[in-house]
C-alpha cells in the first residue's frame, strides 16, 4: 500500500496491526514483514531515541566516492525540503545533505546529524533499515513507518553495492514531506546510487593502474642497466610459437587469478595443449601511493621459440615507453588488468624488475637466467583476485549443478541433489522443505499448511536442523514465510551479533542452530512455471565470510534449476501415480472362484514408469479355466490404457469359448485397428502403439490337458509333481499388432499338483541381465513342488526379480487340480427321441448317488430339452455328460457333431415350440455353447446352493 489518489493512507491499517488484527492484503508485503519484525523485536512506536556512534570513518572509500554525487543532488534539490542521507552497511548515517540548508537547524539531531543508526532492529520500519533488510530499492510512506516520529515523511532508499564482491556497503536515501512525492524520485535515487558504485569501481581501477605503472617503470629502469642479450620478455602468442588457443588462455588466466589472491611469491607449473608448458611467477609489488598488489608473469618451460620470434621481440627503450603508455591507457578500461599477449606483454621487455615499497623483483623468484623468455599475464590486488576466483567458482558450481541436479525423476532425490551440490562449495548446511502435495506429485494449494523437511545436508553429521520427515511450521515474518509469500530471496548476513526478531518465537531451536556457529543464511523459494514448490535454505558456519549478494544470486540460480527438476519429477510422479492407479484398476482386484487350479499372483510396477503388463484368470464352462498374461510395449498412461483395452477384449473373446490360437488372432486384429486409430490421431501427440505380447492357456481338469498359444511372449515354466522344472517348447508366434500372421497351439498334459508359472519378460530380461542366467535362477526358485502358490510367488520375486526393475513384472502361479472320475458321468446315445426318457432316469440315479436329489427336477428338465434339440437338429455322435464340480455347480453338457448354434428367442403365444432354451435359461445359473473340433457342446450349470 502506498500513495492512493495522491494521499498517503496506511494509517488505519497500522492502527489495526498494532491492535493485533490481521491486515494481510491491505499493506504491502515488505512493509507488513517489517512491522512484524519490529514488533517481535519489542520496539515501541513511541520510541524516539536511536543509537549514536562517533566510531565511523568520515573519509571512507564510500564517502569519497559519494561526495561528488551528493553535491550534485544537493544542487539539484536546492531550495526544497529534501533530506539526502548516505548510510553505511550497518545503517549508520555518514553524510546528510539538505536542499534547503536551513533545514539542518530546524530538524531534530536524529534527522540532521550523522552518526545515528537507522538499522531496522533499532529504528523499526524506515527507508534505510528496509533497504538493508530487503536489499533492494524501497519506498516508505507516512504511517508505513513503524515509529510515530516519522509519520509526516516519505522516503525512497536503495542499497549501494561493491561491484566486485556484490556486498551491500551502504544506502542512499531521499527523505521528503509526503506532499513532495514524485514518480521520478525512485529512478533518480537508483541512478545516483549507480553513480556512486561506478566511482567506487574507478577507485579500484586507479589503484590497479598505479600498480601497472609501477611495474612498467621498474622494467624500464631495469632495462636501462642490462645488456641487449639478457633475458627477453615477449608476448605470450610469440612465447608459445603460434599463439594461445582459447582454452590455454582460460587456463592461464584462471591460475594467474588464483596467484593474485595470495600476496606471496610463488612459482607454478601450468600444462598447456600440444605438450607446451608455462611457469607462472607471482611477486608482490607496491605502488608509490602505497597500493599493494601482485604481478604474475609467464615463463616458457617447453620448447624454445624460433629465433625469428626472439629477434623480433627486442624493442628499443623509446618503444618501451610508448608501449607502456599504451598498456596503461588500455588498462584504464579494465576493473583488473590483463596484459595477455599484446600491449602490456610487449611493453615489459627485459628481466622482471618491478619493485616499490614492500615489493621485490620477479627475477628473484627464480627465473632470471639468460635467454629466459617471459610475458606479463596479470597485475591486480589480492582482494580483487579473490572476487574473480569466487566468481569463476560460482560459474563452475552452476555448470556442475546442471549435471548433478535432476539425475532422476524422483522429487525427494532431486531435493537431496540440490543440497549435496551446494555443500560445501556454497553453504555449510542446506535444508529443503516441500509440501506433502508436491511429494505426491500434485500442486500444493497452500504450501504453508503442509510443509515437510525433505532434505537436510551439511558438513557435519549432527546437523542442528529438523530431520527429514519433520512437518515444518513457520511463524509470520520468518525468511521462510516471506519466501512463501512471494519474496524472491531473503538474505540474513549476521545471525550471531543480534538474534533476529523472527527467531524469537522458536528461540530454543534457534539457539541450537547458532551453537553450531551458523552466522548467515539465504532462503530461496522453489518456483517453476509459476508454481510454488517449496523453499531451500542455505546456511554458512565454517566460512567466516557471511553470505553476500553474489551468493544470494547463486543460491537463486541453483534453486531455480532444482525447482525445474523438482517440477519435472512432480509431474512425472503425478503421471506415474495416475498410470499406476489406472493399471491397478484395470487388473483383477480378486481372483474368481473356480476349482480347476489354485492360483496366486504378483504384480510389481517398474520404478521408471508404469508399463502395460497384465494377467487374468477366467473361469470357463465345463470346469475349465483360462490363464492369461500379456505385456504392452511402452510405459505410461498410454500403455496402461491399451493394456486395459486388450485385457477386456481378451476376457470377452474367452467368454466366446474361442480356442487359444483364435483368441490371439482376434487380439492381433484388434491391435492392428488400434494402431490405425493412433496413426489417424498422431497430430494430437499420441505416442502410438508398437505392439504387445501375450500367452493364453486353457486348462481342463477333467482331462488334465492344457492348451496353450503365445504371441511373442516368454514360454511358461512347468513344475512337475516330482520337483523337476521345464519350459515347454511352445511355438513362439509373432507379437500382437503385426497382423496377418498365424498362431499355433500346443497341448501339454499336466498331472495333478503340477504348477504352471506364467510371467512377463520384466522378471527375467533387462538391459544389464543375461536371460539364460535369469531362467536358471527361476528354475532353482521353482524346484520346490510342496510350496503353496503364494509362497512360490514370494520366492520367485526374491530370487529372480531385479532390485530396481526397469520394466513391469506380472507373475501368475497356478497349481493344478483334477475332477475325480467318480464325479463325471457320461452317456453316448444314438439320435433316437425315445431314448430321452432313459437319459432322464440315468441322470436322476446319478444325482442320487452324488447326494444332489434336490437338483434332479431341474436337471431332468434341462437334459430333456438339450437332448431333444440334439436329437432333432444335431448329428452324431451325441453325448451327455454330467460333472459334479463340488466347488461351484452341477454341469450338464450335451454335445453333437453339428456346428449349428441354438438361439434363445421369445416364443409367441400361438407358437407350439421355441420355449426349450428359455426354460433352460430360467432353470440354470448360466448356459451357453462352445465349439469343438468335431461339433459343439451345449452346457448349463445349476448352482449347488440352489439345492
mmCIF file of C-alpha atoms in Angstrom, residues 245-439:
data_model
loop_
_atom_site.group_PDB
_atom_site.id
_atom_site.type_symbol
_atom_site.label_atom_id
_atom_site.label_comp_id
_atom_site.label_asym_id
_atom_site.label_seq_id
_atom_site.Cartn_x
_atom_site.Cartn_y
_atom_site.Cartn_z
ATOM 1 C CA UNK A 245 44.060 -21.010 -28.111
ATOM 2 C CA UNK A 246 41.056 -20.015 -26.054
ATOM 3 C CA UNK A 247 41.372 -22.968 -23.712
ATOM 4 C CA UNK A 248 45.048 -22.184 -22.961
ATOM 5 C CA UNK A 249 44.218 -18.536 -22.300
ATOM 6 C CA UNK A 250 41.453 -19.513 -19.900
ATOM 7 C CA UNK A 251 43.766 -21.889 -18.034
ATOM 8 C CA UNK A 252 46.497 -19.225 -17.653
ATOM 9 C CA UNK A 253 44.056 -16.507 -16.596
ATOM 10 C CA UNK A 254 42.373 -18.755 -14.053
ATOM 11 C CA UNK A 255 45.650 -19.875 -12.471
ATOM 12 C CA UNK A 256 47.068 -16.327 -12.513
ATOM 13 C CA UNK A 257 43.959 -15.037 -10.765
ATOM 14 C CA UNK A 258 44.427 -17.628 -8.035
ATOM 15 C CA UNK A 259 48.037 -16.497 -7.581
ATOM 16 C CA UNK A 260 46.934 -12.871 -7.214
ATOM 17 C CA UNK A 261 44.711 -13.909 -4.313
ATOM 18 C CA UNK A 262 47.809 -14.671 -2.237
ATOM 19 C CA UNK A 263 50.260 -11.744 -1.935
ATOM 20 C CA UNK A 264 53.281 -14.055 -1.728
ATOM 21 C CA UNK A 265 55.995 -15.023 -4.179
ATOM 22 C CA UNK A 266 55.175 -18.282 -5.931
ATOM 23 C CA UNK A 267 56.015 -20.344 -8.988
ATOM 24 C CA UNK A 268 53.508 -22.744 -10.516
ATOM 25 C CA UNK A 269 53.902 -25.062 -13.499
ATOM 26 C CA UNK A 270 50.945 -24.988 -15.911
ATOM 27 C CA UNK A 271 50.477 -27.552 -18.674
ATOM 28 C CA UNK A 272 49.023 -26.273 -21.926
ATOM 29 C CA UNK A 273 47.822 -28.056 -25.057
ATOM 30 C CA UNK A 274 50.152 -29.721 -27.552
ATOM 31 C CA UNK A 275 52.654 -30.587 -24.852
ATOM 32 C CA UNK A 276 53.592 -26.994 -24.093
ATOM 33 C CA UNK A 277 54.337 -25.827 -20.596
ATOM 34 C CA UNK A 278 54.456 -22.450 -18.861
ATOM 35 C CA UNK A 279 55.676 -21.439 -15.420
ATOM 36 C CA UNK A 280 53.647 -18.691 -13.770
ATOM 37 C CA UNK A 281 55.627 -16.462 -11.399
ATOM 38 C CA UNK A 282 53.864 -14.201 -8.906
ATOM 39 C CA UNK A 283 55.576 -11.417 -6.965
ATOM 40 C CA UNK A 284 54.226 -8.695 -4.685
ATOM 41 C CA UNK A 285 54.520 -5.113 -5.882
ATOM 42 C CA UNK A 286 53.678 -1.839 -4.158
ATOM 43 C CA UNK A 287 52.880 1.400 -5.976
ATOM 44 C CA UNK A 288 54.248 4.782 -4.955
ATOM 45 C CA UNK A 289 50.865 5.598 -3.417
ATOM 46 C CA UNK A 290 51.088 2.533 -1.170
ATOM 47 C CA UNK A 291 48.738 0.237 -3.072
ATOM 48 C CA UNK A 292 49.818 -3.379 -2.591
ATOM 49 C CA UNK A 293 49.311 -5.848 -5.404
ATOM 50 C CA UNK A 294 50.689 -8.871 -7.211
ATOM 51 C CA UNK A 295 52.343 -9.264 -10.627
ATOM 52 C CA UNK A 296 52.008 -12.576 -12.498
ATOM 53 C CA UNK A 297 54.393 -13.362 -15.369
ATOM 54 C CA UNK A 298 54.634 -16.421 -17.619
ATOM 55 C CA UNK A 299 57.950 -18.140 -18.406
ATOM 56 C CA UNK A 300 58.139 -20.705 -21.205
ATOM 57 C CA UNK A 301 59.158 -24.146 -19.921
ATOM 58 C CA UNK A 302 58.567 -26.172 -23.103
ATOM 59 C CA UNK A 303 60.359 -25.924 -26.438
ATOM 60 C CA UNK A 304 62.205 -22.628 -27.111
ATOM 61 C CA UNK A 305 60.561 -20.218 -29.549
ATOM 62 C CA UNK A 306 62.004 -19.798 -33.036
ATOM 63 C CA UNK A 307 64.934 -17.435 -33.484
ATOM 64 C CA UNK A 308 62.997 -15.042 -35.678
ATOM 65 C CA UNK A 309 60.475 -14.606 -32.890
ATOM 66 C CA UNK A 310 63.245 -13.698 -30.435
ATOM 67 C CA UNK A 311 64.839 -11.301 -32.881
ATOM 68 C CA UNK A 312 61.561 -9.539 -33.405
ATOM 69 C CA UNK A 313 60.959 -9.174 -29.702
ATOM 70 C CA UNK A 314 63.779 -6.776 -28.686
ATOM 71 C CA UNK A 315 62.195 -3.305 -28.805
ATOM 72 C CA UNK A 316 64.197 -0.202 -28.079
ATOM 73 C CA UNK A 317 63.921 1.766 -24.863
ATOM 74 C CA UNK A 318 61.924 4.503 -26.616
ATOM 75 C CA UNK A 319 59.492 1.927 -27.950
ATOM 76 C CA UNK A 320 59.094 0.551 -24.451
ATOM 77 C CA UNK A 321 57.879 3.876 -23.181
ATOM 78 C CA UNK A 322 55.273 4.145 -25.922
ATOM 79 C CA UNK A 323 54.099 0.601 -25.359
ATOM 80 C CA UNK A 324 53.965 1.109 -21.616
ATOM 81 C CA UNK A 325 51.775 4.172 -22.133
ATOM 82 C CA UNK A 326 49.517 2.187 -24.482
ATOM 83 C CA UNK A 327 49.277 -0.603 -21.937
ATOM 84 C CA UNK A 328 48.408 1.852 -19.182
ATOM 85 C CA UNK A 329 45.717 3.528 -21.297
ATOM 86 C CA UNK A 330 44.294 0.149 -22.220
ATOM 87 C CA UNK A 331 44.307 -0.888 -18.590
ATOM 88 C CA UNK A 332 42.175 2.098 -17.572
ATOM 89 C CA UNK A 333 39.099 0.423 -19.052
ATOM 90 C CA UNK A 334 39.532 -2.797 -17.069
ATOM 91 C CA UNK A 335 38.464 -3.448 -13.458
ATOM 92 C CA UNK A 336 41.585 -5.577 -13.069
ATOM 93 C CA UNK A 337 44.179 -5.687 -15.788
ATOM 94 C CA UNK A 338 45.003 -8.453 -18.205
ATOM 95 C CA UNK A 339 48.084 -7.783 -20.338
ATOM 96 C CA UNK A 340 47.546 -11.069 -22.076
ATOM 97 C CA UNK A 341 49.528 -11.099 -25.330
ATOM 98 C CA UNK A 342 49.570 -7.590 -26.737
ATOM 99 C CA UNK A 343 50.432 -4.129 -25.455
ATOM 100 C CA UNK A 344 51.391 -4.764 -21.853
ATOM 101 C CA UNK A 345 53.097 -8.066 -22.706
ATOM 102 C CA UNK A 346 55.360 -6.455 -25.283
ATOM 103 C CA UNK A 347 55.873 -3.294 -23.230
ATOM 104 C CA UNK A 348 57.615 -5.030 -20.351
ATOM 105 C CA UNK A 349 60.773 -6.266 -22.070
ATOM 106 C CA UNK A 350 63.798 -7.364 -20.086
ATOM 107 C CA UNK A 351 64.027 -9.345 -16.864
ATOM 108 C CA UNK A 352 61.370 -8.749 -14.255
ATOM 109 C CA UNK A 353 62.384 -5.898 -12.006
ATOM 110 C CA UNK A 354 59.142 -4.387 -10.779
ATOM 111 C CA UNK A 355 59.648 -3.033 -7.304
ATOM 112 C CA UNK A 356 58.386 -0.472 -4.945
ATOM 113 C CA UNK A 357 57.837 -0.040 -1.224
ATOM 114 C CA UNK A 358 57.486 -3.553 0.036
ATOM 115 C CA UNK A 359 57.893 -5.056 -3.430
ATOM 116 C CA UNK A 360 60.522 -7.280 -4.937
ATOM 117 C CA UNK A 361 61.887 -8.280 -8.282
ATOM 118 C CA UNK A 362 60.220 -11.188 -10.063
ATOM 119 C CA UNK A 363 63.732 -12.167 -11.173
ATOM 120 C CA UNK A 364 64.308 -13.153 -7.515
ATOM 121 C CA UNK A 365 61.541 -15.750 -7.852
ATOM 122 C CA UNK A 366 63.902 -17.946 -9.802
ATOM 123 C CA UNK A 367 63.593 -17.139 -13.484
ATOM 124 C CA UNK A 368 66.367 -14.675 -14.234
ATOM 125 C CA UNK A 369 68.664 -16.923 -16.271
ATOM 126 C CA UNK A 370 69.962 -15.663 -19.629
ATOM 127 C CA UNK A 371 67.760 -16.388 -22.646
ATOM 128 C CA UNK A 372 64.721 -16.756 -20.406
ATOM 129 C CA UNK A 373 61.602 -15.569 -22.237
ATOM 130 C CA UNK A 374 58.723 -14.202 -20.222
ATOM 131 C CA UNK A 375 55.384 -12.448 -20.701
ATOM 132 C CA UNK A 376 53.131 -10.419 -18.412
ATOM 133 C CA UNK A 377 49.796 -12.123 -17.625
ATOM 134 C CA UNK A 378 48.046 -10.191 -14.833
ATOM 135 C CA UNK A 379 48.514 -7.320 -12.412
ATOM 136 C CA UNK A 380 45.999 -6.910 -9.632
ATOM 137 C CA UNK A 381 45.075 -6.589 -5.987
ATOM 138 C CA UNK A 382 44.638 -9.707 -3.853
ATOM 139 C CA UNK A 383 41.098 -8.808 -2.800
ATOM 140 C CA UNK A 384 40.023 -8.266 -6.391
ATOM 141 C CA UNK A 385 41.616 -11.570 -7.313
ATOM 142 C CA UNK A 386 39.646 -13.291 -4.593
ATOM 143 C CA UNK A 387 36.428 -11.925 -6.054
ATOM 144 C CA UNK A 388 37.424 -13.099 -9.525
ATOM 145 C CA UNK A 389 38.244 -16.577 -8.235
ATOM 146 C CA UNK A 390 34.970 -16.682 -6.338
ATOM 147 C CA UNK A 391 33.092 -15.659 -9.486
ATOM 148 C CA UNK A 392 34.762 -18.395 -11.508
ATOM 149 C CA UNK A 393 33.997 -20.966 -8.851
ATOM 150 C CA UNK A 394 30.377 -19.887 -8.879
ATOM 151 C CA UNK A 395 30.266 -20.496 -12.610
ATOM 152 C CA UNK A 396 31.895 -23.879 -12.121
ATOM 153 C CA UNK A 397 29.321 -24.738 -9.466
ATOM 154 C CA UNK A 398 26.481 -23.763 -11.806
ATOM 155 C CA UNK A 399 27.969 -25.898 -14.552
ATOM 156 C CA UNK A 400 28.287 -28.817 -12.165
ATOM 157 C CA UNK A 401 24.740 -28.301 -10.912
ATOM 158 C CA UNK A 402 23.407 -28.808 -14.428
ATOM 159 C CA UNK A 403 24.736 -32.373 -14.353
ATOM 160 C CA UNK A 404 24.223 -33.243 -10.684
ATOM 161 C CA UNK A 405 20.706 -31.943 -10.075
ATOM 162 C CA UNK A 406 17.834 -33.806 -11.705
ATOM 163 C CA UNK A 407 19.514 -37.115 -12.479
ATOM 164 C CA UNK A 408 16.288 -38.936 -11.572
ATOM 165 C CA UNK A 409 12.577 -38.246 -11.756
ATOM 166 C CA UNK A 410 12.215 -38.556 -8.006
ATOM 167 C CA UNK A 411 11.150 -35.447 -6.086
ATOM 168 C CA UNK A 412 12.946 -36.305 -2.845
ATOM 169 C CA UNK A 413 16.135 -37.374 -4.610
ATOM 170 C CA UNK A 414 16.224 -34.115 -6.575
ATOM 171 C CA UNK A 415 15.944 -32.151 -3.324
ATOM 172 C CA UNK A 416 18.884 -34.142 -1.945
ATOM 173 C CA UNK A 417 20.909 -33.437 -5.082
ATOM 174 C CA UNK A 418 20.385 -29.707 -4.589
ATOM 175 C CA UNK A 419 21.653 -29.950 -1.016
ATOM 176 C CA UNK A 420 24.602 -32.163 -1.929
ATOM 177 C CA UNK A 421 25.634 -29.833 -4.770
ATOM 178 C CA UNK A 422 25.610 -26.714 -2.589
ATOM 179 C CA UNK A 423 27.559 -28.227 0.341
ATOM 180 C CA UNK A 424 30.325 -27.242 0.956
ATOM 181 C CA UNK A 425 31.083 -25.056 -2.074
ATOM 182 C CA UNK A 426 28.329 -22.544 -1.372
ATOM 183 C CA UNK A 427 26.919 -23.370 2.044
ATOM 184 C CA UNK A 428 27.811 -25.429 5.095
ATOM 185 C CA UNK A 429 24.235 -26.619 5.649
ATOM 186 C CA UNK A 430 21.228 -26.822 3.328
ATOM 187 C CA UNK A 431 17.630 -27.696 4.099
ATOM 188 C CA UNK A 432 14.857 -28.250 1.551
ATOM 189 C CA UNK A 433 11.215 -28.152 2.603
ATOM 190 C CA UNK A 434 8.444 -29.276 0.245
ATOM 191 C CA UNK A 435 4.666 -29.556 0.713
ATOM 192 C CA UNK A 436 3.285 -33.049 1.034
ATOM 193 C CA UNK A 437 1.217 -32.477 -2.098
ATOM 194 C CA UNK A 438 4.376 -31.890 -4.161
ATOM 195 C CA UNK A 439 5.893 -35.113 -2.822
#
